[in-house]
mmCIF file of C-alpha atoms and ligand atoms in Angstrom:
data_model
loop_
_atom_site.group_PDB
_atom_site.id
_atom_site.type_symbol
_atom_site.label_atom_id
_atom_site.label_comp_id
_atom_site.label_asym_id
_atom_site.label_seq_id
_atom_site.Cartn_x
_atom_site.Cartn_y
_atom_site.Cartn_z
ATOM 1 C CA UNK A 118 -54.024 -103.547 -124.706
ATOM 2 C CA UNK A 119 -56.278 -104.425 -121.666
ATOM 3 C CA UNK A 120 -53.958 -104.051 -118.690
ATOM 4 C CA UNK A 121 -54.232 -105.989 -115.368
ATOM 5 C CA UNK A 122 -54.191 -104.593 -111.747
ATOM 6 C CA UNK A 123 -53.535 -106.469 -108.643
ATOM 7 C CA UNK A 124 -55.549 -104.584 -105.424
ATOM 8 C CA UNK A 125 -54.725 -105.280 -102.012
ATOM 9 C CA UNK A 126 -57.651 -104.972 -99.753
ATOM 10 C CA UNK A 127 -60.199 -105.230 -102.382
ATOM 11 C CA UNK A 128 -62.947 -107.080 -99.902
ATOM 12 C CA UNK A 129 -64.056 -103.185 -98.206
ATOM 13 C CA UNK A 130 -64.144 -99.689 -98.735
ATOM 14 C CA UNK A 131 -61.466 -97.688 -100.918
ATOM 15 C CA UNK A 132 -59.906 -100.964 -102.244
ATOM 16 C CA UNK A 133 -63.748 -102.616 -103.562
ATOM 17 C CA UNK A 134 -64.481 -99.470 -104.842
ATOM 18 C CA UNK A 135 -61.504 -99.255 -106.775
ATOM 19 C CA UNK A 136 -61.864 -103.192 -108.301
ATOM 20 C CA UNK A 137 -65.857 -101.684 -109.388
ATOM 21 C CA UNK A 138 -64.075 -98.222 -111.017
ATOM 22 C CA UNK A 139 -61.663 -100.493 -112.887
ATOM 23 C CA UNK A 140 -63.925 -102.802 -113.573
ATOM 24 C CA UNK A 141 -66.180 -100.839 -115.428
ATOM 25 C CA UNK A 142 -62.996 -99.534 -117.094
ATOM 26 C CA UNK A 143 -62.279 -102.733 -118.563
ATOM 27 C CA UNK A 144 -59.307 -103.390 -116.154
ATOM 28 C CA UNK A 145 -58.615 -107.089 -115.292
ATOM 29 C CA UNK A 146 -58.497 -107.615 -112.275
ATOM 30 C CA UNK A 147 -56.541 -109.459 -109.235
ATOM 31 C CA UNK A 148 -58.588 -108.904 -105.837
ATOM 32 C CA UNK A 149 -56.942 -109.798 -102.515
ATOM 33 C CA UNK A 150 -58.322 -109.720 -99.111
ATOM 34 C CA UNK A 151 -58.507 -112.082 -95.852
ATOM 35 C CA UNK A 152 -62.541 -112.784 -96.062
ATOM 36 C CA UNK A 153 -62.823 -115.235 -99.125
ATOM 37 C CA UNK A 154 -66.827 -114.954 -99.053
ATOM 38 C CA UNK A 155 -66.659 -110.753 -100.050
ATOM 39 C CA UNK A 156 -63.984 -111.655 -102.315
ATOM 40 C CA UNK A 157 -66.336 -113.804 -103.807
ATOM 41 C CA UNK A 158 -68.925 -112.229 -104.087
ATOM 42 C CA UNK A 159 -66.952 -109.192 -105.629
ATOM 43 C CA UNK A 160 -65.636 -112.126 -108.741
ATOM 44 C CA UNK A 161 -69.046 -112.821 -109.258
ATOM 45 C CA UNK A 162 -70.801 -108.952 -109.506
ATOM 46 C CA UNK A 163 -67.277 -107.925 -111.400
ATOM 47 C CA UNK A 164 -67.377 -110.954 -113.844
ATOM 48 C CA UNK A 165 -69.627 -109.856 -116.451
ATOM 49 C CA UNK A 166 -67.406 -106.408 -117.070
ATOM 50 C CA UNK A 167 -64.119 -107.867 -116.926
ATOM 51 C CA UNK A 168 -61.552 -111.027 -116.179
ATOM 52 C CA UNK A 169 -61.347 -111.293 -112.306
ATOM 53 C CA UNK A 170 -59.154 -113.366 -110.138
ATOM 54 C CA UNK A 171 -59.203 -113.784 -106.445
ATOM 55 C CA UNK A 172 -55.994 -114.274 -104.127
ATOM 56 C CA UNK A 173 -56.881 -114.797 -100.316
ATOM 57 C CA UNK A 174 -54.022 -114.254 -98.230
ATOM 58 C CA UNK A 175 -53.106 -112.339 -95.360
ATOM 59 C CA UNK A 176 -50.443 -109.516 -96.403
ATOM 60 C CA UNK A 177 -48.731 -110.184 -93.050
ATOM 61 C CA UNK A 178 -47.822 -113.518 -93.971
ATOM 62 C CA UNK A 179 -44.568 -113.028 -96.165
ATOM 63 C CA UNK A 180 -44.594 -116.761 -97.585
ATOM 64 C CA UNK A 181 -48.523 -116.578 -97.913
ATOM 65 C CA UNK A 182 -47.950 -113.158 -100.139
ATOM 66 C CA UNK A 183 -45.082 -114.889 -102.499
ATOM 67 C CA UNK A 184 -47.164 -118.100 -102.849
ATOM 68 C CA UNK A 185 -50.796 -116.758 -103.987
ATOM 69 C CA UNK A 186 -48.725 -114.210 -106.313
ATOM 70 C CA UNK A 187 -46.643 -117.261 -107.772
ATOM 71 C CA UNK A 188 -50.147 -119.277 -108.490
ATOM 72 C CA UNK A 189 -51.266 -116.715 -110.617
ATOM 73 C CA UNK A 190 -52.571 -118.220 -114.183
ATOM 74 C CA UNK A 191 -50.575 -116.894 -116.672
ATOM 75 C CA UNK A 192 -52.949 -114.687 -118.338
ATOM 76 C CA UNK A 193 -53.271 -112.546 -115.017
ATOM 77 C CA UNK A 194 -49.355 -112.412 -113.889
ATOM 78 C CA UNK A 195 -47.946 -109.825 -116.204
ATOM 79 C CA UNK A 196 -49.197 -106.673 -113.332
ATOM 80 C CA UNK A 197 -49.638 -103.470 -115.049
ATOM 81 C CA UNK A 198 -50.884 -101.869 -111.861
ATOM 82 C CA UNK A 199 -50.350 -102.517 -108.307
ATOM 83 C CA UNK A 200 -52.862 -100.477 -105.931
ATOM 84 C CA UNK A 201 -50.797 -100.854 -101.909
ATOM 85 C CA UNK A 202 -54.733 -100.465 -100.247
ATOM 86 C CA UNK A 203 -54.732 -102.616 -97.242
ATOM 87 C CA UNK A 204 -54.146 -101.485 -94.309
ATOM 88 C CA UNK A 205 -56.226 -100.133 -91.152
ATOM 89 C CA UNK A 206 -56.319 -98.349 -87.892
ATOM 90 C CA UNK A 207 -56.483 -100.265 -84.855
ATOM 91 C CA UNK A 208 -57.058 -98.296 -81.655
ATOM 92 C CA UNK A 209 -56.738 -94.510 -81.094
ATOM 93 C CA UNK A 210 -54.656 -94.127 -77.451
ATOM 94 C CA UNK A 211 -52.660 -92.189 -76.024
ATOM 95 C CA UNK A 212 -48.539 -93.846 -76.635
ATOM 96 C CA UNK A 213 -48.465 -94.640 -72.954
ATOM 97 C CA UNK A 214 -51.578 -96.650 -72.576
ATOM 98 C CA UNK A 215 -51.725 -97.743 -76.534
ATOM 99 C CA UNK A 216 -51.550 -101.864 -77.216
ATOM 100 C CA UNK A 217 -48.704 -103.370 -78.330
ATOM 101 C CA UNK A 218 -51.001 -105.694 -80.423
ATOM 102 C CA UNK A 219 -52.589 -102.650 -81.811
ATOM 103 C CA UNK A 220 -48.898 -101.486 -82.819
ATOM 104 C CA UNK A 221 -47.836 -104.942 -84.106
ATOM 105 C CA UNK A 222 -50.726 -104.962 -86.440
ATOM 106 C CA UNK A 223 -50.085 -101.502 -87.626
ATOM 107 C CA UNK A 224 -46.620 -101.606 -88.155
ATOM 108 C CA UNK A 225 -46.723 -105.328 -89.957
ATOM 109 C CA UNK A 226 -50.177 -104.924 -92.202
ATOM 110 C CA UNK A 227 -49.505 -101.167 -93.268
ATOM 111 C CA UNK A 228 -45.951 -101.027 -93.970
ATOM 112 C CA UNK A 229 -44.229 -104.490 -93.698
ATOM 113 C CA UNK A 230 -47.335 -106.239 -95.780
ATOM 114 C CA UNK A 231 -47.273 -103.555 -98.110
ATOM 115 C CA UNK A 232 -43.510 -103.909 -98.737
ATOM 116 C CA UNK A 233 -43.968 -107.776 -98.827
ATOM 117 C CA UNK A 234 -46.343 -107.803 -101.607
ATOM 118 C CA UNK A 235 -43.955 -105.268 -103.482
ATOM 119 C CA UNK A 236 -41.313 -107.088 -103.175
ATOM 120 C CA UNK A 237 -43.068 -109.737 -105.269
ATOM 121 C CA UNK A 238 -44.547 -107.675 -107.766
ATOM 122 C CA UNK A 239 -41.441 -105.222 -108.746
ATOM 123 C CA UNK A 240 -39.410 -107.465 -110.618
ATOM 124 C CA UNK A 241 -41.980 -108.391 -112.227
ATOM 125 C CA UNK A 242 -42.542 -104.896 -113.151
ATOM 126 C CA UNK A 243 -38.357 -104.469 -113.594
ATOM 127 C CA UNK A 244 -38.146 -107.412 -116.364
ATOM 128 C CA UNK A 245 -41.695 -105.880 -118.016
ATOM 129 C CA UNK A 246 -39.949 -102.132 -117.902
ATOM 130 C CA UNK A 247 -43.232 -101.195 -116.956
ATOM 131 C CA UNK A 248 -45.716 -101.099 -113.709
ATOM 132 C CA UNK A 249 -47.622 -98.585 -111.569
ATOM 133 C CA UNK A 250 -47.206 -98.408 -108.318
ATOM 134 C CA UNK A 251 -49.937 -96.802 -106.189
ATOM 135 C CA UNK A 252 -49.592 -96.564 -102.739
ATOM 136 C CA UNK A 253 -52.425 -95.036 -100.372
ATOM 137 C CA UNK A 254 -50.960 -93.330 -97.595
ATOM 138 C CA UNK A 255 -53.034 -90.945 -95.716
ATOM 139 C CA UNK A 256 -53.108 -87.580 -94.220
ATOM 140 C CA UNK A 257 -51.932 -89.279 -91.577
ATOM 141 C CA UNK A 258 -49.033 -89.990 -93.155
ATOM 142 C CA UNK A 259 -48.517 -86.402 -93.473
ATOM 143 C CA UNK A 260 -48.996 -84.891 -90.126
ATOM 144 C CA UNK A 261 -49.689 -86.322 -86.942
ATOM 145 C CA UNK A 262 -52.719 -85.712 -84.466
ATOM 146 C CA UNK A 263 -53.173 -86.339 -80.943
ATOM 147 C CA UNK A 264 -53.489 -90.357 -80.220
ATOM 148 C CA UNK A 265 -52.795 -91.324 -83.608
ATOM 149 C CA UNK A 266 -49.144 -91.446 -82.720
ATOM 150 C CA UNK A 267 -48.435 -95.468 -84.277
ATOM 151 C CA UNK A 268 -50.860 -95.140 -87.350
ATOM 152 C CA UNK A 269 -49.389 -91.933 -88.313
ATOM 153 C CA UNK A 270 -45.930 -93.357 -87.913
ATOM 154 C CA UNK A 271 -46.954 -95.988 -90.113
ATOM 155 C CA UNK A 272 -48.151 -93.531 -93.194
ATOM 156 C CA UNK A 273 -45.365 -91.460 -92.281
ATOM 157 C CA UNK A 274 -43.234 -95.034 -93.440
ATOM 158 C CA UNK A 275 -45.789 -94.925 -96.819
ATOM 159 C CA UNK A 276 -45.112 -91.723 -97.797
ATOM 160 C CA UNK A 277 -41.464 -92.665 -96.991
ATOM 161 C CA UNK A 278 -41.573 -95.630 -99.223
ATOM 162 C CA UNK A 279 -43.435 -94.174 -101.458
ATOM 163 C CA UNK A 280 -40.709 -91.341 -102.494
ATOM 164 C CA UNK A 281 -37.940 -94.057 -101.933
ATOM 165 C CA UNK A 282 -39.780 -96.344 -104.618
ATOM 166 C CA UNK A 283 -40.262 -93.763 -107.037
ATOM 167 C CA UNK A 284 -36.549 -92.738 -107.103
ATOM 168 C CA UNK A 285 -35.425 -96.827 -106.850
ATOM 169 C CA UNK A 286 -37.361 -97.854 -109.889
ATOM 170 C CA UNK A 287 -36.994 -94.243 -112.028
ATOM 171 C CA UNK A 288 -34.634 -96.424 -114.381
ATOM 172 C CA UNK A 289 -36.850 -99.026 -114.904
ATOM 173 C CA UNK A 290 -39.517 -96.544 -116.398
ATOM 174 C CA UNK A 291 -42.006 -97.233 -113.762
ATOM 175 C CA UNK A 292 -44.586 -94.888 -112.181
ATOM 176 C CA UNK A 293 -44.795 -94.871 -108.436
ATOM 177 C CA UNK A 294 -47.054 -92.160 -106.920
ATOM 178 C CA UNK A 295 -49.249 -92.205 -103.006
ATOM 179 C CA UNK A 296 -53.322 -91.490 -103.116
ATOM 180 C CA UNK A 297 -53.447 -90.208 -99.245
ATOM 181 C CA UNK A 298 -57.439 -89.497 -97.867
ATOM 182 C CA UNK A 299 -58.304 -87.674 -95.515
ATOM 183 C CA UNK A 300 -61.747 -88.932 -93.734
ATOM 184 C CA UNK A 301 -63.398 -91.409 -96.002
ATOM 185 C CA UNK A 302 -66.638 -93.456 -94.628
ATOM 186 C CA UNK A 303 -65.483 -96.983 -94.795
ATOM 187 C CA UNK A 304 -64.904 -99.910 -92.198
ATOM 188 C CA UNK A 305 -62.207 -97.951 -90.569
ATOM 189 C CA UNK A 306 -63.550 -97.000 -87.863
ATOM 190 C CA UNK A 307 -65.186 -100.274 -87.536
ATOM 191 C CA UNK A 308 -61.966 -101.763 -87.360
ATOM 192 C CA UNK A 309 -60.187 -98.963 -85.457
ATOM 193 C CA UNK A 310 -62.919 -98.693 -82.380
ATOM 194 C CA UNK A 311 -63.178 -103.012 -82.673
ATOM 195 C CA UNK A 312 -66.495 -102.837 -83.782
ATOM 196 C CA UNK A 313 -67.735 -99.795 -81.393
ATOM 197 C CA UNK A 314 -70.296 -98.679 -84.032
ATOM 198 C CA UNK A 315 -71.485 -96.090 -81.645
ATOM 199 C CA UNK A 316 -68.157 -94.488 -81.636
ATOM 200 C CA UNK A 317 -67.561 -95.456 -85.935
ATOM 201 C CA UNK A 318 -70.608 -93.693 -86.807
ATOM 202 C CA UNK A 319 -69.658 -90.376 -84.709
ATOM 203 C CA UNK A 320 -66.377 -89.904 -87.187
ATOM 204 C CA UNK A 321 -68.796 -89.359 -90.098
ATOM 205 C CA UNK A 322 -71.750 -87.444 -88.660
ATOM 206 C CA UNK A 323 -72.071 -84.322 -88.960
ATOM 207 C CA UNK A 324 -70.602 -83.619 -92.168
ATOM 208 C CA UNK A 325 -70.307 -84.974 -95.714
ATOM 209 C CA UNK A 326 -67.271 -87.529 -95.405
ATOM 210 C CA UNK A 327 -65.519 -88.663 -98.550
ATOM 211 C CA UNK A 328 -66.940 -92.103 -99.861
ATOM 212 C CA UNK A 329 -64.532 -94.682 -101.445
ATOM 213 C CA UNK A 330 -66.148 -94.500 -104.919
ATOM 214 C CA UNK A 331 -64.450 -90.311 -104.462
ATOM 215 C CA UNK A 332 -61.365 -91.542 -103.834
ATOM 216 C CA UNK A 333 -61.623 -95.210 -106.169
ATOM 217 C CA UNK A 334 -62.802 -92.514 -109.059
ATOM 218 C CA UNK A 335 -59.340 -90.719 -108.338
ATOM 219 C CA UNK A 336 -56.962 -93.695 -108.170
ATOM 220 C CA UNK A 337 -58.857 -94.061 -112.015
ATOM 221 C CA UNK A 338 -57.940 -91.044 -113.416
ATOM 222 C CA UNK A 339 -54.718 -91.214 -112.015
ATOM 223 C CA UNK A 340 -53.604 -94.838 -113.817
ATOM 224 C CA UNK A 341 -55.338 -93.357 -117.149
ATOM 225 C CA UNK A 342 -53.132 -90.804 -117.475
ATOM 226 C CA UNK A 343 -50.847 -90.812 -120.476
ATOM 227 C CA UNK A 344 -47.559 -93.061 -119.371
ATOM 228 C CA UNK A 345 -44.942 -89.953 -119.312
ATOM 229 C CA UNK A 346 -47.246 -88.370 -117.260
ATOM 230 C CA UNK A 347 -46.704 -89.488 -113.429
ATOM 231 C CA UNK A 348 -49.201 -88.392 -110.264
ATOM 232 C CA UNK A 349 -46.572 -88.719 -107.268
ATOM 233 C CA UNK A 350 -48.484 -87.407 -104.502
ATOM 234 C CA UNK A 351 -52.235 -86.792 -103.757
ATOM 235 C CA UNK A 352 -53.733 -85.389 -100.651
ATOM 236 C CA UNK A 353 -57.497 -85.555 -100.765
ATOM 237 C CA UNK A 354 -59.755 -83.919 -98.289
ATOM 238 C CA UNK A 355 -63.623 -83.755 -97.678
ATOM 239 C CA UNK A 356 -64.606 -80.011 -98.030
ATOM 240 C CA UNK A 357 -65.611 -79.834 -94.177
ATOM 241 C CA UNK A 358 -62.249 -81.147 -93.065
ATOM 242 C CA UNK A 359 -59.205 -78.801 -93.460
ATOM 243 C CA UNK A 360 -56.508 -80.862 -91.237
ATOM 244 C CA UNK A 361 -56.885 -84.185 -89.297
ATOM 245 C CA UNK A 362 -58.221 -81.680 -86.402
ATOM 246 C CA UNK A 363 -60.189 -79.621 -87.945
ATOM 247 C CA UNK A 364 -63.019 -80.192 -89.382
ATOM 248 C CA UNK A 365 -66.608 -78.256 -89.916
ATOM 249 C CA UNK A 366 -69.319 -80.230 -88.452
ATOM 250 C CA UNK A 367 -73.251 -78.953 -88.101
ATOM 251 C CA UNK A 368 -73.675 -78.361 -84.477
HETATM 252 P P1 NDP B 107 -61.602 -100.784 -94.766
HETATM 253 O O1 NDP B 107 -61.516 -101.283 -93.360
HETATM 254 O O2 NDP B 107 -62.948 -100.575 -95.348
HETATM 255 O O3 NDP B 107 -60.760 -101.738 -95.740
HETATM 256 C C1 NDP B 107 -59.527 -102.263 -95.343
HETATM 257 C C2 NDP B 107 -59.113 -103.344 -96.331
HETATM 258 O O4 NDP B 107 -57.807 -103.812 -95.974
HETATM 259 C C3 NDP B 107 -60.043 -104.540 -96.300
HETATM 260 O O5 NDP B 107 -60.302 -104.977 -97.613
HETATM 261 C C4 NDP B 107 -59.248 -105.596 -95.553
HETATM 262 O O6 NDP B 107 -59.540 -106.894 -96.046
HETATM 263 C C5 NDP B 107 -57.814 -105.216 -95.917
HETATM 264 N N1 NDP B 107 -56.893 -105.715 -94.902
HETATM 265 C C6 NDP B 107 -56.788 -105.301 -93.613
HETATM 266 N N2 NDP B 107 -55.884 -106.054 -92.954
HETATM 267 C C7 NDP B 107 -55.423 -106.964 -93.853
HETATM 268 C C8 NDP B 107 -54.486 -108.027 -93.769
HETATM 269 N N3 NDP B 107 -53.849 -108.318 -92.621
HETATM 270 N N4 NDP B 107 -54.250 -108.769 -94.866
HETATM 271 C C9 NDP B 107 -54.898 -108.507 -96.040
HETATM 272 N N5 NDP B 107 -55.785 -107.508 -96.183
HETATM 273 C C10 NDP B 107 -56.053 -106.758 -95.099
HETATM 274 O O7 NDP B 107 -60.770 -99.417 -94.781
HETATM 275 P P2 NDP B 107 -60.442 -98.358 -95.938
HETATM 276 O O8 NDP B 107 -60.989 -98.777 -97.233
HETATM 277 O O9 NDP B 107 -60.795 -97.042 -95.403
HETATM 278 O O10 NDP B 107 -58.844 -98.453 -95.927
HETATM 279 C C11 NDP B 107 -58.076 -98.743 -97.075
HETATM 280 C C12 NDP B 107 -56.769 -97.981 -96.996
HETATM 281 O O11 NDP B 107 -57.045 -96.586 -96.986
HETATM 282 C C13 NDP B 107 -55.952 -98.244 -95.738
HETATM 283 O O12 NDP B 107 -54.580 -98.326 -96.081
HETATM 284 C C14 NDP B 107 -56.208 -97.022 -94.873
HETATM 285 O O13 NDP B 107 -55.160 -96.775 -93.983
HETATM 286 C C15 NDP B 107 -56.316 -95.967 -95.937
HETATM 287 N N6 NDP B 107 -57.003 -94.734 -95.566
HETATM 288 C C16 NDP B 107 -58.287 -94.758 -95.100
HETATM 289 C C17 NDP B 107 -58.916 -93.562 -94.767
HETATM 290 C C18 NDP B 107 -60.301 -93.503 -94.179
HETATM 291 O O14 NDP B 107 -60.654 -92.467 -93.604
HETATM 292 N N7 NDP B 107 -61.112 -94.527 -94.324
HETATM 293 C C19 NDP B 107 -58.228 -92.287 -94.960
HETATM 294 C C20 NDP B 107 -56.874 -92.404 -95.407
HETATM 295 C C21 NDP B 107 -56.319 -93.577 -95.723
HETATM 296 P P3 NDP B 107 -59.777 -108.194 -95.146
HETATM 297 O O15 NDP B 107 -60.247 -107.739 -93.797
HETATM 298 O O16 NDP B 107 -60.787 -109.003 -95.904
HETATM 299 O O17 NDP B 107 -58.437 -108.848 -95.112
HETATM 300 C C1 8X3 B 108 -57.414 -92.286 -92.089
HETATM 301 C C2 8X3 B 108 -57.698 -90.855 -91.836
HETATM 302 O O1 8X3 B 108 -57.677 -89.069 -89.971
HETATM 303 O O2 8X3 B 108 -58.534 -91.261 -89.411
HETATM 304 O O3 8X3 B 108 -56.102 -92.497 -92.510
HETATM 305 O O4 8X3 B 108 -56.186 -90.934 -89.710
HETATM 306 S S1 8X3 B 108 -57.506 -90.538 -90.137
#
């Protein structure tokens, strides 16, 4: 039976390249994002390979979240999969000269949005005795490097939730499991730096980065696997990088 997946941050990088994977898997699909033009856009290229539905909300927003996943039409609110994508870096600075608006949006898109929108989906999931949970944490989520102090607290709190979710819903049968990148060439850095592009573009040079269609290609394989079989936790690296500090660039 065609199953349905609901993508947060589906409007960029990891999260559009995962609607395109699924889409050419014959996944229907529920997009979200804040810019309703790219969501769009996405409907209209992903229409002719599957059933697409957009929801424009902003996952800080808790009564925004429960109110575009209550309008869902009936043929797209039974969620098979749930992929926790959005979520960003915003600044890279020192703790003692780092923005508090920098940590507010942190702290309330990457973990409190992603627990907001779970909240509405799991019983869903509960009454259904069924669901997949896939979070994307990061490496950042499992160590820490110099200046990334509140984004790596906030992937720490993923991979937190993400082992707290699997062992909460383990009697309701469903699969819960974290996707966590290392340095993949989206708008990241776009969004970290506030549209530096100078200072983007110099994360990526120098040696092959990962692209989102590496790691959308992975968050395939792992919701195709047979249902007993459950991937909990993924750490994915480009082959020049072999920690958040360390990685092999040409000189
Ligand atoms: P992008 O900036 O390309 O995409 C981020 C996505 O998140 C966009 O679709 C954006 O949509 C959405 N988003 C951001 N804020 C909000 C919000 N307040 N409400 C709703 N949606 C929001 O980055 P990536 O694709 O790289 O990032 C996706 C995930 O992967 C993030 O969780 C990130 O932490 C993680 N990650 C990224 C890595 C990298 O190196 N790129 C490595 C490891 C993890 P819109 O702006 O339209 O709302
Ligand atoms: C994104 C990877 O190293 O920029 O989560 O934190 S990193």
């Amino acid at each position: 039976m065609k199953k349905t997946a609901f993508i947060t941050g589906s409007t960029s990088g990891i999260g559009m390249a995962t609607a395109k994977r699924f889409g050419e898997g014959g996944i229907r699909l529920v997009i979200c994002g804040r810019r309703l033009e790219r969501l769009k856009s996405l409907e209209k290229e992903l229409n002719t390979k599957t059933e697409v539905h957009t929801l424009q909300f902003d996952v800080r927003d808790k009564n925004a979240v429960e109110n575009a996943i209550h309008s869902l039409p009936e043929n797209f609110s039974k969620i098979d999969i749930l992929v926790n994508n959005a979520g960003n870096a915003h600044g890279l600075d020192p703790i003692q000269s780092g923005s508090t608006d920098d940590w507010d949006a942190m702290m309330d898109i990457n973990v409190k949005g992603l627990l907001y929108v779970s909240k509405v989906i799991i019983p869903k999931m509960i009454e259904q005795k069924s669901g997949h949970i896939i979070n994307i944490g990061s490496t950042a989520g499992k160590e820490v490097y110099p200046n990334g102090n509140v984004y790596c607290a906030s992937k720490h709190a993923v991979d937190a939730i993400n082992q707290g979710m699997r062992m909460d819903l383990n009697e309701y049968g469903i699969r819960v499991g974290a996707v966590n990148p290392g340095l993949v060439e989206t708008e990241f850095s776009k969004v970290r730096f506030k549209g530096d592009d100078r200072r983007a573009d110099k994360v990526y040079k120098g040696f092959k980065a990962l692209q989102p269609e590496n790691i959308a290609d992975i968050i395939h394989f792992v919701v195709t696997r047979p249902y007993h079989v459950n991937i909990a936790d993924l750490v994915v690296l480009p082959t020049a990088q072999a920690s958040s500090t360390m990685v092999k660039k040409d000189d």
